[in-house]
């Protein structure tokens, strides 16, 4: 493979996909945790347990996985060049929006930990589907390359 990554290119792409999977898994789990959390009694032991679980999921899985997915992804971009076609640009736009959703999840987590229960279980169950939509679009872009 041409480019500064040379023989490491496929290893970096494998690392990228592995941490994308960890990142998406966490982005699926967290809204689901929120949905169960708001069904618990405010101030109860179960409430405190969900606050701890959500903080650990964010700190140990979701944040590190996003960082490695981005770093490996940007190394791949630097290797193939941004001129690699419209599909890559469209993908990067979708991934930026997905990263924005990550920030929104982080804000909801802090709000819920501070006692904000203004969003319903149903709201979080719908939010749970957002990553799925982006994964479908991104994978079609990178594998089928429609443009
Ligand atoms: C976080 C920012 C991301 C960046 C900067 C990025 C960038 C890239 C680049 C440059 C490639 C190599 C493309 C090629 O070899 O032609 C790649 C491969 C890939 N990316 Fe990402 N990506 C990101 C996030 C994601 C996400 C969120 C997903 C899935 C939901 C994803 C799925 C894939 C897949 C499946 C491949 C392999 C495609 C192939 O074998 O050609 N990436 N990524």
PDB file of C-alpha atoms and ligand atoms in Angstrom:
ATOM      1  CA  UNK A   1       0.000   0.000   0.000  1.00  0.00           C
ATOM      2  CA  UNK A   2       1.347   3.442  -0.953  1.00  0.00           C
ATOM      3  CA  UNK A   3       1.488   6.224   1.599  1.00  0.00           C
ATOM      4  CA  UNK A   4       3.376   6.785   4.883  1.00  0.00           C
ATOM      5  CA  UNK A   5       1.675   3.820   6.600  1.00  0.00           C
ATOM      6  CA  UNK A   6       3.208   1.378   4.104  1.00  0.00           C
ATOM      7  CA  UNK A   7       2.867  -2.231   5.341  1.00  0.00           C
ATOM      8  CA  UNK A   8       1.077  -1.061   8.508  1.00  0.00           C
ATOM      9  CA  UNK A   9      -1.916   0.238   6.526  1.00  0.00           C
ATOM     10  CA  UNK A  10      -4.061  -2.879   6.926  1.00  0.00           C
ATOM     11  CA  UNK A  11      -3.147  -3.150  10.642  1.00  0.00           C
ATOM     12  CA  UNK A  12      -4.276   0.450  11.159  1.00  0.00           C
ATOM     13  CA  UNK A  13      -7.496  -0.211   9.228  1.00  0.00           C
ATOM     14  CA  UNK A  14      -8.130  -3.320  11.385  1.00  0.00           C
ATOM     15  CA  UNK A  15      -7.494  -1.253  14.554  1.00  0.00           C
ATOM     16  CA  UNK A  16      -9.868   1.395  13.190  1.00  0.00           C
ATOM     17  CA  UNK A  17     -12.717  -1.047  12.600  1.00  0.00           C
ATOM     18  CA  UNK A  18     -12.195  -2.818  15.982  1.00  0.00           C
ATOM     19  CA  UNK A  19     -12.501   0.447  17.913  1.00  0.00           C
ATOM     20  CA  UNK A  20     -15.385   1.656  15.735  1.00  0.00           C
ATOM     21  CA  UNK A  21     -17.227  -1.496  16.872  1.00  0.00           C
ATOM     22  CA  UNK A  22     -16.416  -0.810  20.567  1.00  0.00           C
ATOM     23  CA  UNK A  23     -17.515   2.835  20.119  1.00  0.00           C
ATOM     24  CA  UNK A  24     -20.822   1.894  18.462  1.00  0.00           C
ATOM     25  CA  UNK A  25     -21.479  -0.837  21.053  1.00  0.00           C
ATOM     26  CA  UNK A  26     -21.138   1.756  23.826  1.00  0.00           C
ATOM     27  CA  UNK A  27     -23.325   4.243  21.927  1.00  0.00           C
ATOM     28  CA  UNK A  28     -26.031   1.560  21.739  1.00  0.00           C
ATOM     29  CA  UNK A  29     -25.742   0.608  25.428  1.00  0.00           C
ATOM     30  CA  UNK A  30     -25.764   4.082  27.017  1.00  0.00           C
ATOM     31  CA  UNK A  31     -29.240   5.275  25.871  1.00  0.00           C
ATOM     32  CA  UNK A  32     -30.551   1.851  26.876  1.00  0.00           C
ATOM     33  CA  UNK A  33     -29.051   2.376  30.374  1.00  0.00           C
ATOM     34  CA  UNK A  34     -30.781   5.798  30.493  1.00  0.00           C
ATOM     35  CA  UNK A  35     -34.110   4.145  29.571  1.00  0.00           C
ATOM     36  CA  UNK A  36     -33.845   1.719  32.537  1.00  0.00           C
ATOM     37  CA  UNK A  37     -32.357   4.430  34.805  1.00  0.00           C
ATOM     38  CA  UNK A  38     -35.354   6.764  34.559  1.00  0.00           C
ATOM     39  CA  UNK A  39     -37.588   3.846  35.627  1.00  0.00           C
ATOM     40  CA  UNK A  40     -35.717   3.689  38.984  1.00  0.00           C
ATOM     41  CA  UNK A  41     -36.789   5.747  42.037  1.00  0.00           C
ATOM     42  CA  UNK A  42     -34.919   9.065  42.218  1.00  0.00           C
ATOM     43  CA  UNK A  43     -32.395   9.056  45.067  1.00  0.00           C
ATOM     44  CA  UNK A  44     -32.611   5.269  45.545  1.00  0.00           C
ATOM     45  CA  UNK A  45     -29.669   2.818  45.656  1.00  0.00           C
ATOM     46  CA  UNK A  46     -30.667   1.692  42.151  1.00  0.00           C
ATOM     47  CA  UNK A  47     -30.513   5.324  40.948  1.00  0.00           C
ATOM     48  CA  UNK A  48     -26.964   5.643  42.337  1.00  0.00           C
ATOM     49  CA  UNK A  49     -26.025   2.298  40.709  1.00  0.00           C
ATOM     50  CA  UNK A  50     -27.148   3.494  37.254  1.00  0.00           C
ATOM     51  CA  UNK A  51     -25.233   6.770  37.673  1.00  0.00           C
ATOM     52  CA  UNK A  52     -22.062   4.736  38.414  1.00  0.00           C
ATOM     53  CA  UNK A  53     -22.659   2.315  35.517  1.00  0.00           C
ATOM     54  CA  UNK A  54     -23.205   5.134  32.998  1.00  0.00           C
ATOM     55  CA  UNK A  55     -20.094   7.005  34.165  1.00  0.00           C
ATOM     56  CA  UNK A  56     -17.930   3.858  33.878  1.00  0.00           C
ATOM     57  CA  UNK A  57     -19.302   2.970  30.414  1.00  0.00           C
ATOM     58  CA  UNK A  58     -18.461   6.468  29.192  1.00  0.00           C
ATOM     59  CA  UNK A  59     -15.037   6.660  30.843  1.00  0.00           C
ATOM     60  CA  UNK A  60     -13.782   3.079  30.202  1.00  0.00           C
ATOM     61  CA  UNK A  61     -15.400   2.205  26.818  1.00  0.00           C
ATOM     62  CA  UNK A  62     -17.070   4.975  24.820  1.00  0.00           C
ATOM     63  CA  UNK A  63     -14.557   7.865  25.164  1.00  0.00           C
ATOM     64  CA  UNK A  64     -11.343   5.816  24.643  1.00  0.00           C
ATOM     65  CA  UNK A  65     -12.931   3.868  21.740  1.00  0.00           C
ATOM     66  CA  UNK A  66     -13.964   7.082  19.973  1.00  0.00           C
ATOM     67  CA  UNK A  67     -10.483   8.524  20.363  1.00  0.00           C
ATOM     68  CA  UNK A  68      -8.725   5.443  18.903  1.00  0.00           C
ATOM     69  CA  UNK A  69     -11.336   5.207  16.065  1.00  0.00           C
ATOM     70  CA  UNK A  70     -10.660   8.878  15.200  1.00  0.00           C
ATOM     71  CA  UNK A  71      -6.849   8.683  15.478  1.00  0.00           C
ATOM     72  CA  UNK A  72      -6.656   5.506  13.339  1.00  0.00           C
ATOM     73  CA  UNK A  73      -9.263   6.933  10.926  1.00  0.00           C
ATOM     74  CA  UNK A  74      -7.335  10.200  10.476  1.00  0.00           C
ATOM     75  CA  UNK A  75      -4.113   8.223   9.928  1.00  0.00           C
ATOM     76  CA  UNK A  76      -5.957   6.350   7.153  1.00  0.00           C
ATOM     77  CA  UNK A  77      -7.200   9.668   5.705  1.00  0.00           C
ATOM     78  CA  UNK A  78      -3.630  11.020   5.745  1.00  0.00           C
ATOM     79  CA  UNK A  79      -2.504   7.825   4.006  1.00  0.00           C
ATOM     80  CA  UNK A  80      -5.079   7.744   1.188  1.00  0.00           C
ATOM     81  CA  UNK A  81      -5.543  11.515   0.925  1.00  0.00           C
ATOM     82  CA  UNK A  82      -8.762  13.577   1.187  1.00  0.00           C
ATOM     83  CA  UNK A  83      -8.971  13.414  -2.594  1.00  0.00           C
ATOM     84  CA  UNK A  84     -10.104   9.794  -2.256  1.00  0.00           C
ATOM     85  CA  UNK A  85     -13.563  10.704  -3.508  1.00  0.00           C
ATOM     86  CA  UNK A  86     -16.984  12.027  -2.484  1.00  0.00           C
ATOM     87  CA  UNK A  87     -17.798   8.922  -0.513  1.00  0.00           C
ATOM     88  CA  UNK A  88     -15.076   9.657   2.036  1.00  0.00           C
ATOM     89  CA  UNK A  89     -16.288  13.269   2.427  1.00  0.00           C
ATOM     90  CA  UNK A  90     -19.876  12.120   2.945  1.00  0.00           C
ATOM     91  CA  UNK A  91     -18.652   9.535   5.453  1.00  0.00           C
ATOM     92  CA  UNK A  92     -16.640  12.102   7.394  1.00  0.00           C
ATOM     93  CA  UNK A  93     -19.721  14.376   7.566  1.00  0.00           C
ATOM     94  CA  UNK A  94     -21.823  11.502   8.955  1.00  0.00           C
ATOM     95  CA  UNK A  95     -19.082  10.611  11.448  1.00  0.00           C
ATOM     96  CA  UNK A  96     -18.881  14.235  12.622  1.00  0.00           C
ATOM     97  CA  UNK A  97     -22.650  14.170  13.270  1.00  0.00           C
ATOM     98  CA  UNK A  98     -22.222  10.816  15.090  1.00  0.00           C
ATOM     99  CA  UNK A  99     -19.513  12.412  17.244  1.00  0.00           C
ATOM    100  CA  UNK A 100     -21.981  15.221  17.989  1.00  0.00           C
ATOM    101  CA  UNK A 101     -24.467  12.583  19.161  1.00  0.00           C
ATOM    102  CA  UNK A 102     -21.690  11.246  21.428  1.00  0.00           C
ATOM    103  CA  UNK A 103     -21.422  14.729  23.002  1.00  0.00           C
ATOM    104  CA  UNK A 104     -25.212  14.871  23.443  1.00  0.00           C
ATOM    105  CA  UNK A 105     -25.156  11.474  25.225  1.00  0.00           C
ATOM    106  CA  UNK A 106     -22.450  12.825  27.516  1.00  0.00           C
ATOM    107  CA  UNK A 107     -24.616  15.865  28.333  1.00  0.00           C
ATOM    108  CA  UNK A 108     -27.681  13.695  29.010  1.00  0.00           C
ATOM    109  CA  UNK A 109     -25.572  11.476  31.303  1.00  0.00           C
ATOM    110  CA  UNK A 110     -24.447  14.438  33.406  1.00  0.00           C
ATOM    111  CA  UNK A 111     -27.999  15.860  33.515  1.00  0.00           C
ATOM    112  CA  UNK A 112     -29.466  12.502  34.615  1.00  0.00           C
ATOM    113  CA  UNK A 113     -26.742  12.148  37.290  1.00  0.00           C
ATOM    114  CA  UNK A 114     -27.749  15.617  38.554  1.00  0.00           C
ATOM    115  CA  UNK A 115     -31.389  14.445  38.845  1.00  0.00           C
ATOM    116  CA  UNK A 116     -32.831  15.705  35.544  1.00  0.00           C
ATOM    117  CA  UNK A 117     -35.559  13.182  34.660  1.00  0.00           C
ATOM    118  CA  UNK A 118     -37.353  15.373  32.110  1.00  0.00           C
ATOM    119  CA  UNK A 119     -36.823  12.771  29.324  1.00  0.00           C
ATOM    120  CA  UNK A 120     -38.935   9.620  29.290  1.00  0.00           C
ATOM    121  CA  UNK A 121     -37.995   5.949  28.887  1.00  0.00           C
ATOM    122  CA  UNK A 122     -39.591   6.091  25.420  1.00  0.00           C
ATOM    123  CA  UNK A 123     -37.407   9.103  24.487  1.00  0.00           C
ATOM    124  CA  UNK A 124     -34.229   7.179  25.338  1.00  0.00           C
ATOM    125  CA  UNK A 125     -35.443   4.041  23.529  1.00  0.00           C
ATOM    126  CA  UNK A 126     -35.859   6.110  20.347  1.00  0.00           C
ATOM    127  CA  UNK A 127     -32.414   7.724  20.883  1.00  0.00           C
ATOM    128  CA  UNK A 128     -31.063   4.177  21.144  1.00  0.00           C
ATOM    129  CA  UNK A 129     -31.765   3.709  17.392  1.00  0.00           C
ATOM    130  CA  UNK A 130     -29.756   6.720  16.193  1.00  0.00           C
ATOM    131  CA  UNK A 131     -26.347   4.952  15.940  1.00  0.00           C
ATOM    132  CA  UNK A 132     -27.967   2.158  13.880  1.00  0.00           C
ATOM    133  CA  UNK A 133     -29.056   4.618  11.192  1.00  0.00           C
ATOM    134  CA  UNK A 134     -25.550   6.082  10.902  1.00  0.00           C
ATOM    135  CA  UNK A 135     -23.856   2.681  10.865  1.00  0.00           C
ATOM    136  CA  UNK A 136     -26.055   1.561   7.939  1.00  0.00           C
ATOM    137  CA  UNK A 137     -25.242   4.720   5.935  1.00  0.00           C
ATOM    138  CA  UNK A 138     -21.490   4.718   6.732  1.00  0.00           C
ATOM    139  CA  UNK A 139     -20.929   1.021   5.978  1.00  0.00           C
ATOM    140  CA  UNK A 140     -22.795   1.345   2.628  1.00  0.00           C
ATOM    141  CA  UNK A 141     -20.584   4.349   1.790  1.00  0.00           C
ATOM    142  CA  UNK A 142     -17.282   2.598   2.628  1.00  0.00           C
ATOM    143  CA  UNK A 143     -18.112  -0.852   1.173  1.00  0.00           C
ATOM    144  CA  UNK A 144     -20.487  -0.225  -1.779  1.00  0.00           C
ATOM    145  CA  UNK A 145     -18.908   3.197  -2.572  1.00  0.00           C
ATOM    146  CA  UNK A 146     -22.043   4.465  -4.448  1.00  0.00           C
ATOM    147  CA  UNK A 147     -20.134   7.652  -5.362  1.00  0.00           C
TER     148      UNK A 147
HETATM  149  C1  LIG B   1     -14.148   8.538  13.529  1.00  0.00           C
HETATM  150  C2  LIG B   1     -13.814   9.069  12.355  1.00  0.00           C
HETATM  151  C3  LIG B   1     -13.528   8.194  11.144  1.00  0.00           C
HETATM  152  C4  LIG B   1     -12.573   8.444  10.175  1.00  0.00           C
HETATM  153  C5  LIG B   1     -11.639   9.660  10.112  1.00  0.00           C
HETATM  154  C6  LIG B   1     -12.601   7.334   9.237  1.00  0.00           C
HETATM  155  C7  LIG B   1     -11.770   7.207   8.109  1.00  0.00           C
HETATM  156  C8  LIG B   1     -11.608   6.027   7.404  1.00  0.00           C
HETATM  157  C9  LIG B   1     -10.678   5.844   6.290  1.00  0.00           C
HETATM  158  C10 LIG B   1      -9.800   6.929   5.697  1.00  0.00           C
HETATM  159  C11 LIG B   1     -10.763   4.537   5.892  1.00  0.00           C
HETATM  160  C12 LIG B   1      -9.942   3.835   4.799  1.00  0.00           C
HETATM  161  C13 LIG B   1     -10.713   3.857   3.520  1.00  0.00           C
HETATM  162  C14 LIG B   1      -9.938   3.136   2.424  1.00  0.00           C
HETATM  163  O1  LIG B   1      -9.141   2.286   2.690  1.00  0.00           O
HETATM  164  O2  LIG B   1     -10.206   3.439   1.270  1.00  0.00           O
HETATM  165  C15 LIG B   1     -11.754   3.914   6.738  1.00  0.00           C
HETATM  166  C16 LIG B   1     -12.125   2.587   6.613  1.00  0.00           C
HETATM  167  C17 LIG B   1     -13.257   2.102   7.199  1.00  0.00           C
HETATM  168  N1  LIG B   1     -14.084   2.765   8.092  1.00  0.00           N
HETATM  169 FE1  LIG B   1     -13.780   4.577   8.916  1.00  0.00          FE
HETATM  170  N2  LIG B   1     -13.569   6.451   9.618  1.00  0.00           N
HETATM  171  C18 LIG B   1     -14.172   6.952  10.777  1.00  0.00           C
HETATM  172  C19 LIG B   1     -15.225   6.372  11.453  1.00  0.00           C
HETATM  173  C20 LIG B   1     -15.858   5.231  11.047  1.00  0.00           C
HETATM  174  C21 LIG B   1     -17.125   4.781  11.555  1.00  0.00           C
HETATM  175  C22 LIG B   1     -17.943   5.495  12.633  1.00  0.00           C
HETATM  176  C23 LIG B   1     -17.430   3.614  10.898  1.00  0.00           C
HETATM  177  C24 LIG B   1     -18.624   2.708  11.028  1.00  0.00           C
HETATM  178  C25 LIG B   1     -19.731   3.022  11.640  1.00  0.00           C
HETATM  179  C26 LIG B   1     -16.324   3.338   9.995  1.00  0.00           C
HETATM  180  C27 LIG B   1     -16.230   2.216   9.192  1.00  0.00           C
HETATM  181  C28 LIG B   1     -15.149   1.940   8.370  1.00  0.00           C
HETATM  182  C29 LIG B   1     -14.995   0.672   7.624  1.00  0.00           C
HETATM  183  C30 LIG B   1     -15.961  -0.510   7.623  1.00  0.00           C
HETATM  184  C31 LIG B   1     -13.783   0.780   6.898  1.00  0.00           C
HETATM  185  C32 LIG B   1     -13.127  -0.287   5.969  1.00  0.00           C
HETATM  186  C33 LIG B   1     -13.563   0.006   4.558  1.00  0.00           C
HETATM  187  C34 LIG B   1     -12.686  -0.724   3.556  1.00  0.00           C
HETATM  188  O3  LIG B   1     -12.187  -1.806   3.840  1.00  0.00           O
HETATM  189  O4  LIG B   1     -12.510  -0.181   2.482  1.00  0.00           O
HETATM  190  N3  LIG B   1     -15.392   4.348  10.095  1.00  0.00           N
HETATM  191  N4  LIG B   1     -12.244   4.832   7.653  1.00  0.00           N
END
